[in-house]
Coordinates of C-alpha atoms and ligand atoms in Angstrom, one line a residue:
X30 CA -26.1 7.2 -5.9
X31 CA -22.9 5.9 -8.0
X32 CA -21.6 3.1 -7.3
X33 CA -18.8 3.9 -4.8
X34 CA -15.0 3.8 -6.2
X35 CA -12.1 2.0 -4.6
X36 CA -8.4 1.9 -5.1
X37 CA -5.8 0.1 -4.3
X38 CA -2.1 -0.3 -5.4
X39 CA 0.6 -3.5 -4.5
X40 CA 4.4 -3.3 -5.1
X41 CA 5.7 -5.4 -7.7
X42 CA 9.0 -5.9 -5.2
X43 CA 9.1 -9.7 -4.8
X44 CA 8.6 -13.0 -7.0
X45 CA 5.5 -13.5 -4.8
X46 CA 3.3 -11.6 -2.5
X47 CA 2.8 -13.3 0.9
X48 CA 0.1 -14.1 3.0
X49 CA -0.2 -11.3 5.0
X50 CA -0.5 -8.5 1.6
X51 CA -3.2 -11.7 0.7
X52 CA -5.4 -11.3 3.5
X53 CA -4.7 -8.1 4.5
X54 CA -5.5 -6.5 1.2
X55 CA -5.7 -8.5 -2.1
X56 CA -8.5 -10.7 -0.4
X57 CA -10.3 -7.7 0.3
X58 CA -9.8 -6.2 -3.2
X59 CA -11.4 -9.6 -4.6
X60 CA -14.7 -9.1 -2.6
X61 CA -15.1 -5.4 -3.5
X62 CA -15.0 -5.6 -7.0
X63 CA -18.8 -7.4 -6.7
X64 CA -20.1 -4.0 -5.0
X65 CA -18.2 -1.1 -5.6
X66 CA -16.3 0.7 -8.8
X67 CA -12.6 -0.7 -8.7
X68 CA -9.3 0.0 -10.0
X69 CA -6.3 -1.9 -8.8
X70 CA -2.8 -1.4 -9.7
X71 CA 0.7 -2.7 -10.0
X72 CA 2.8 0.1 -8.6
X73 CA 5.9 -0.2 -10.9
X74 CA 6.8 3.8 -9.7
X75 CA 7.0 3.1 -6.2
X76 CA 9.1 -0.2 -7.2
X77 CA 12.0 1.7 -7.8
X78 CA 12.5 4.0 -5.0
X79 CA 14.8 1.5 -3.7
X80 CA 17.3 0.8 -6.2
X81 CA 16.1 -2.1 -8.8
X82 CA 16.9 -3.9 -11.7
X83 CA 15.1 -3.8 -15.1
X84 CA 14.7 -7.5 -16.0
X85 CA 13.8 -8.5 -12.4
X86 CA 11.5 -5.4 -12.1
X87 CA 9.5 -6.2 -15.7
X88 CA 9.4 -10.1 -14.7
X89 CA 7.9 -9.1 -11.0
X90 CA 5.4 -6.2 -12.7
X91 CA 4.0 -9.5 -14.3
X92 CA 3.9 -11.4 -11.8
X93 CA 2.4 -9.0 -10.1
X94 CA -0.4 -8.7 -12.0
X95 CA -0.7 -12.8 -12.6
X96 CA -0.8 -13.0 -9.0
X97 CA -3.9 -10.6 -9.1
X98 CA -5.9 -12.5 -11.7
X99 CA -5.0 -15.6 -9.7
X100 CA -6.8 -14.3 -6.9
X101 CA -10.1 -13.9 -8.3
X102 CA -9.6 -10.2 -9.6
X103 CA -11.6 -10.3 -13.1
X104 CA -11.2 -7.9 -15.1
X105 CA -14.4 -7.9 -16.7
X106 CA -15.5 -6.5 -12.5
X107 CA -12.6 -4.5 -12.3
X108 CA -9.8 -2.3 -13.7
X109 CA -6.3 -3.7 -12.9
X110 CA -3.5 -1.7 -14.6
X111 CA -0.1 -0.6 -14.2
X112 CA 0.9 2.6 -12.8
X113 CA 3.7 3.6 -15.3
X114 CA 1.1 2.9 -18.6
X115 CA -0.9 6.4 -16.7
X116 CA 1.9 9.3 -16.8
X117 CA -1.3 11.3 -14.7
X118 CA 0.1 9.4 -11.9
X119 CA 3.7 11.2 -11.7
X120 CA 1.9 14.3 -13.2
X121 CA -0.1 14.4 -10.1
X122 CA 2.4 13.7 -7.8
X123 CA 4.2 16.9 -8.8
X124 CA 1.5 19.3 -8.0
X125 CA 0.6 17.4 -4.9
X126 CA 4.3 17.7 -3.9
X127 CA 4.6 21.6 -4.2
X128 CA 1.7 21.2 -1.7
X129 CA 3.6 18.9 1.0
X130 CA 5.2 20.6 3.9
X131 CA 9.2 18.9 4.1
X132 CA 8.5 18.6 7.7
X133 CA 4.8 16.8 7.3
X134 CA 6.5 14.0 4.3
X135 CA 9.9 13.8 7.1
X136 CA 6.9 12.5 9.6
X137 CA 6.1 9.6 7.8
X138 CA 7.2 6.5 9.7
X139 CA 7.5 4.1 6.6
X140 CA 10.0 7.1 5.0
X141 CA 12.0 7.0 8.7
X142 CA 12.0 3.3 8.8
X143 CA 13.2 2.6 5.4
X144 CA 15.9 5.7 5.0
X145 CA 16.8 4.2 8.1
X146 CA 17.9 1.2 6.4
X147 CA 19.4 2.9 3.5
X148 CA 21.1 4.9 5.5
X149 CA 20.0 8.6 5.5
X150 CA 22.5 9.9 3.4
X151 CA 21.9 7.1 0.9
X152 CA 18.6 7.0 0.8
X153 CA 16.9 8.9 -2.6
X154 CA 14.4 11.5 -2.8
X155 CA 12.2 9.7 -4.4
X156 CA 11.8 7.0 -1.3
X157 CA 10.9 10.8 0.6
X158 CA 8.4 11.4 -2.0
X159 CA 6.9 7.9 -2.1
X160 CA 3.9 8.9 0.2
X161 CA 2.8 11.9 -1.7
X162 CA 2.9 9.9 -5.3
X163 CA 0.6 7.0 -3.6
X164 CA -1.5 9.8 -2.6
X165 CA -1.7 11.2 -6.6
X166 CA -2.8 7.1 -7.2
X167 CA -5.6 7.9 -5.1
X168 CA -6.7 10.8 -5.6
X169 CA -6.6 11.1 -9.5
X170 CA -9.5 8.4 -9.3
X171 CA -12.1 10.1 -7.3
X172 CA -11.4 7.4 -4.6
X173 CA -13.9 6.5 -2.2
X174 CA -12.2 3.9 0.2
X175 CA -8.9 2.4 0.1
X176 CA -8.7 -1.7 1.0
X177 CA -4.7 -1.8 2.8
X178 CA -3.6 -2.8 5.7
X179 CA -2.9 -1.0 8.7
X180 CA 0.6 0.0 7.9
X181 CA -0.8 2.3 5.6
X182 CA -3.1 4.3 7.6
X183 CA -0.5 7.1 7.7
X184 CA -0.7 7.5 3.8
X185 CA -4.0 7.9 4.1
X186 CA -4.1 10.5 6.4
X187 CA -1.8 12.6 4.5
X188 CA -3.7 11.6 1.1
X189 CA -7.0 12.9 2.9
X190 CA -4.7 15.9 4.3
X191 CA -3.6 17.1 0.7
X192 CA -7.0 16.3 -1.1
X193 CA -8.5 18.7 1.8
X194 CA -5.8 21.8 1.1
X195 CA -6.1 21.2 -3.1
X196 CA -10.0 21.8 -2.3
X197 CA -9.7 24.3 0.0
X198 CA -7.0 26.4 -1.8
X199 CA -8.3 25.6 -5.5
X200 CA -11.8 24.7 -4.9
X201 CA -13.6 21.5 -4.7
X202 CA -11.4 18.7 -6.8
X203 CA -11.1 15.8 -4.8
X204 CA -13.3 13.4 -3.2
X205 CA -11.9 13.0 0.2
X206 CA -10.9 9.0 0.2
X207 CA -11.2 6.6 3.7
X208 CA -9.5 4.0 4.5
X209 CA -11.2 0.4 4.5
X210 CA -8.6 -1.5 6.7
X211 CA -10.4 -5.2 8.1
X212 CA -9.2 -5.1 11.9
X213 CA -8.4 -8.9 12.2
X214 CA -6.2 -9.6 9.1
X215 CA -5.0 -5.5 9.0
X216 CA -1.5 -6.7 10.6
X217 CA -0.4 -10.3 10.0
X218 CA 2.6 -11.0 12.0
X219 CA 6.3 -12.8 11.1
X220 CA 5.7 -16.6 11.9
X221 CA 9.2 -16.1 13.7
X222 CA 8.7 -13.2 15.6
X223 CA 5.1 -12.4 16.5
X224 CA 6.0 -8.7 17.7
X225 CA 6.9 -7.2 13.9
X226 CA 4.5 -7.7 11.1
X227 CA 4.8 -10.4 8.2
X228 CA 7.1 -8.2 5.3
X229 CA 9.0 -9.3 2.4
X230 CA 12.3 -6.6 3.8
X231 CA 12.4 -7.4 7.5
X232 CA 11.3 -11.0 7.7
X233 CA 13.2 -14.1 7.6
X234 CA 12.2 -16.5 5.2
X235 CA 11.2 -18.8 7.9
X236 CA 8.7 -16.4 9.3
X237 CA 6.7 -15.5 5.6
X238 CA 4.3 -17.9 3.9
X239 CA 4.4 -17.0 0.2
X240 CA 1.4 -17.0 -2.1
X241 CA 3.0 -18.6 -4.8
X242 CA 5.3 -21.4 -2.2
X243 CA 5.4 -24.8 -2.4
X244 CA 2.8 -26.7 -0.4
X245 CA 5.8 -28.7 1.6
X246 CA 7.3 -25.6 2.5
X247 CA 4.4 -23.7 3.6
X248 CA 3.7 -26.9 5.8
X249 CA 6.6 -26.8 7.5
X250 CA 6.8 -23.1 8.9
X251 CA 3.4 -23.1 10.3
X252 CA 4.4 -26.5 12.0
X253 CA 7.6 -24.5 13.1
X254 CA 5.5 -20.8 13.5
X255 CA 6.5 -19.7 17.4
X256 CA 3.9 -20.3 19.4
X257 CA 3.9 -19.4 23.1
X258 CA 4.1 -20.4 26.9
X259 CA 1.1 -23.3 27.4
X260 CA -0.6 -25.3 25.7
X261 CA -4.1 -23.3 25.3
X262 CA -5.0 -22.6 21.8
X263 CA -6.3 -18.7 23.1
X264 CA -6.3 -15.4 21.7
X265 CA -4.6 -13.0 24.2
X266 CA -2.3 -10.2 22.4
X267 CA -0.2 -9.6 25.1
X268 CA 0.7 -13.0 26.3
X269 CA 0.0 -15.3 23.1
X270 CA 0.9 -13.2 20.0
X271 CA 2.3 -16.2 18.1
X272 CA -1.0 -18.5 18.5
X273 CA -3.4 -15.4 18.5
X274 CA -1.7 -14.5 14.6
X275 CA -2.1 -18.0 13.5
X276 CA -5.8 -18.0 15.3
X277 CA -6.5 -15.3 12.9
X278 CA -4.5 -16.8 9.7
X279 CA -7.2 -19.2 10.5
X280 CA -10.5 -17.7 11.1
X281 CA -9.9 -15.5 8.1
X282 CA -8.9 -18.4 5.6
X283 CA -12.2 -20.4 7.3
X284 CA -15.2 -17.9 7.3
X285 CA -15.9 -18.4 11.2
X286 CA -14.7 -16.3 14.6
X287 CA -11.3 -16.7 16.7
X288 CA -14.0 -17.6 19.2
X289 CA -15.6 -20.4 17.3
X290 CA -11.9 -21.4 16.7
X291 CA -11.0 -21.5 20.7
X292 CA -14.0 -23.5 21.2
X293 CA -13.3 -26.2 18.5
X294 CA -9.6 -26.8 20.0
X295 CA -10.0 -26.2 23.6
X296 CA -8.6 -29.0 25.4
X297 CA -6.5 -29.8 22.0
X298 CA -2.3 -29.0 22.0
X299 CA -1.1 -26.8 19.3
X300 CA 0.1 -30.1 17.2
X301 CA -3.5 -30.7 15.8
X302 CA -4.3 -27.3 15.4
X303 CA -1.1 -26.4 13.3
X304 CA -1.7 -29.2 11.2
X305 CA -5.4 -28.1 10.5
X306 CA -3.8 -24.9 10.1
X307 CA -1.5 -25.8 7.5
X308 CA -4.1 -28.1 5.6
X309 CA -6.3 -25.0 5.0
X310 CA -3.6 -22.9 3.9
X311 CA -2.3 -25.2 1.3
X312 CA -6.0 -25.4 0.2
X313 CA -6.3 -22.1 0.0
X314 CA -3.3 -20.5 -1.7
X315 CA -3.3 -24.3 -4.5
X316 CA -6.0 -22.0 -6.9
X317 CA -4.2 -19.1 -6.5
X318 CA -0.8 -20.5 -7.6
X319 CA -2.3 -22.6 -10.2
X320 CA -3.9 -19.6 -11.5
X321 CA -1.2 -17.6 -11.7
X322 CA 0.9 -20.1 -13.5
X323 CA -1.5 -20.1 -16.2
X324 CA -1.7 -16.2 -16.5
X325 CA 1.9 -15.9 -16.6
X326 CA 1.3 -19.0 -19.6
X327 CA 0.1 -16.7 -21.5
X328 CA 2.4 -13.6 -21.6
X329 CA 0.3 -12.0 -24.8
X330 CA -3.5 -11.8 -23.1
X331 CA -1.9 -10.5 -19.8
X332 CA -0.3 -8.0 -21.6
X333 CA -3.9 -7.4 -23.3
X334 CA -5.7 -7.2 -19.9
X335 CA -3.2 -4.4 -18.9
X336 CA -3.8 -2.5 -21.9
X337 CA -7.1 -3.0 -21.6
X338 CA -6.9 -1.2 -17.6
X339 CA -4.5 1.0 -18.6
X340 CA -6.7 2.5 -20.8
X341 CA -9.8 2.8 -18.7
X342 CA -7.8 4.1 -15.9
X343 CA -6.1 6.7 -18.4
X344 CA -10.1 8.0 -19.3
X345 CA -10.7 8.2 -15.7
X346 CA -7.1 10.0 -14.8
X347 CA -7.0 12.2 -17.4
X348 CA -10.2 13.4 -16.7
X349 CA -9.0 14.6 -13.4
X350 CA -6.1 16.3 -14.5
X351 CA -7.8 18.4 -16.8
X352 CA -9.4 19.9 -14.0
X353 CA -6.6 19.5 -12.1
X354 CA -4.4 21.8 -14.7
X355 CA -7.4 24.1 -14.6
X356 CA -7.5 24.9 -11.0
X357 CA -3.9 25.0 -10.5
X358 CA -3.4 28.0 -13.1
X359 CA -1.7 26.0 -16.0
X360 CA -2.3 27.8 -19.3
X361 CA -4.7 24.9 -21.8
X362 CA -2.0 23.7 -24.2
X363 CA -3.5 24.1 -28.0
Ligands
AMP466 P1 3.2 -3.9 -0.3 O1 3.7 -5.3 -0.5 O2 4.1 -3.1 0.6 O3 3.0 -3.2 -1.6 O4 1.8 -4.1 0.4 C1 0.7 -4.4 -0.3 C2 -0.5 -4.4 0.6 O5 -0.4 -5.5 1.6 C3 -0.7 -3.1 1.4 O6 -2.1 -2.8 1.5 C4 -0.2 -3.5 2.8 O7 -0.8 -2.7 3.8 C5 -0.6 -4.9 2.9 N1 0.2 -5.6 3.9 C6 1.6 -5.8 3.8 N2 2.0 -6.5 4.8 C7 1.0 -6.9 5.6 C8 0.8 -7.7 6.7 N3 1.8 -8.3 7.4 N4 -0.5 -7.8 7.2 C9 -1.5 -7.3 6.6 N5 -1.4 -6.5 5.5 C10 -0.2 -6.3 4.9
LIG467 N1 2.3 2.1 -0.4 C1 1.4 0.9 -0.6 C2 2.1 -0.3 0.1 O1 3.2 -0.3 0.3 C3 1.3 0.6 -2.1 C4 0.5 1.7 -2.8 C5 0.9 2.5 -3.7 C6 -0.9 2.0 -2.6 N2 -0.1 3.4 -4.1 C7 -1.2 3.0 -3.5 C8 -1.9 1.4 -1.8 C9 -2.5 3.6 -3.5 C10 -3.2 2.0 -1.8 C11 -3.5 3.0 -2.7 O2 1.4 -1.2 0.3

């Protein structure tokens, strides 16, 4: 058996990802380069379906990509790359569009939520056709499982929806990927407002912990996180969202169960536990920033370790497409 492939791509949209992209996919990205094939990437196409400027999008493509090696990504383990250095990627895309009902890419709920806030008329095409390029990511690398968080799933299911119809109109092409999505860290919530998930475009600043924030800071919104009627430290969904999000912040960042967590504070008030909270927090994102800093030092050998994953991803991409060419009907170019 080969050793199973994974893929995994992060927008290079902010000057720092935040905690819930860390636990609920870059953490997960660090642990799976130890047993399976993996190629991460920077997605500097999908960066720009918004509207963007250059300087801020090359400094944040970096940053990016420091933020990675500053999470334990190695890239002796893995491939980490930039999806603009592989053309396959948009190359794909196209073919994988011509197969996309208008109706089927109108469905997807990121697509609505996002025009939305454009406004529809405002809005580009390419925000429409975001879904079918992040399926090409996947799909050009034989992709096995997918580490993401559960506001992906329904790329996935279109991904695994237009690998099946390349296959079954073209014959076999694709391995059919699956998502790997850990349930307890799959949706970390605002700090603010428990009921919408932690995002760099809806939440306040109050209610995201960044990866690369100051240790004061980070402090002082999980002492202010909302927490909820009572005093019980308790996971309960419905009635304690707020303390059941930081519960799993918690049990994530410390190895053990929410239930080993309920035990250790019952009888406690939230004060303590916020505070213990915050301490492992700080403890665990200090490395990451430090790291980072010192990849972003060094401007020359990140640049090196992205030509260095460019290229292995472009052996592995272009292998695809060849057949990918072939099966569509293109003419060999000679
Ligand atoms: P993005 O910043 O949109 O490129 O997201 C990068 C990764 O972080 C994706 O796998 C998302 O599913 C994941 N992610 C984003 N926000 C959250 C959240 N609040 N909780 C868990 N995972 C998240
Ligand atoms: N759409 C993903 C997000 O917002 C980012 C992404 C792009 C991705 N291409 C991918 C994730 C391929 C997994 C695989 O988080």
């Amino acid at each position: 058996m080969p050793t199973p492939r994974v893929l995994s791509g992060i927008q290079p949209t902010a000057d720092s990802f935040h905690l819930g992209n860390y636990l609920g996919a870059v953490r997960q990205w660090v642990a799976l380069q130890e047993t399976h094939d993996a190629f991460y990437c920077v997605v500097d196409l999908h960066a720009i379906t918004m509207g963007h400027d250059p300087a801020v999008l090359r400094r944040r493509s970096r940053v990016a990509a420091a933020q990675l090696l500053g999470a334990g990504l190695d890239p002796k383990r893995c491939t980490i790359f930039v999806q603009s250095h592989v053309p396959e990627h948009a190359e794909l895309f196209w073919v994988l569009s011509c197969l996309t009902g208008f109706g089927e890419a109108s469905r997807m709920t990121q697509f609505k939520d996002k025009s939305a806030k454009a406004g529809a008329e405002t809005a580009s095409v390419g925000l429409f056709n975001y879904p079918i390029l992040q399926a090409a990511d996947i799909l050009l690398y034989q992709t096995d499982q997918v580490p993401v968080g559960e506001d992906q799933r329904q790329h996935l299911e279109l991904t695994r929806d237009l690998a099946q119809r390349f296959n079954h109109r073209f014959g076999e092409t694709f391995v059919i990927p699956g998502p790997y999505i850990v349930k307890d860290v799959a949706k970390i919530a605002d700090l603010q407002d428990p009921a919408i998930k932690m995002s760099k475009s809806a939440s306040s600043p109050q209610g995201i912990v960044d990866v690369l924030e100051d240790p004061a800071s980070i402090r002082r919104k999980i002492t202010r996180a909302v927490t909820d009627m009572g005093t019980e430290i308790r996971a309960d969904e419905e009635a304690k969202p707020g303390v059941t999000n930081l519960l799993r912040i918690y049990a994530a960042l410390a190895g053990v169960s929410v239930a080993d967590l309920e035990r250790r504070y019952a009888g406690t008030g939230y004060g303590a536990f916020k505070k213990d909270l915050a301490d492992l927090v700080v403890d665990a994102l200090a490395p990451i920033r430090e790291r980072t800093e010192e990849a972003l030092a060094d401007e020359a050998e990140l640049d090196r370790v992205l030509a260095e994953g460019a290229a292995r991803a472009r052996d592995v991409a272009g292998r695809t497409m060849r057949l990918v060419r072939e099966r569509v009907g293109f003419l060999p170019a000679r």
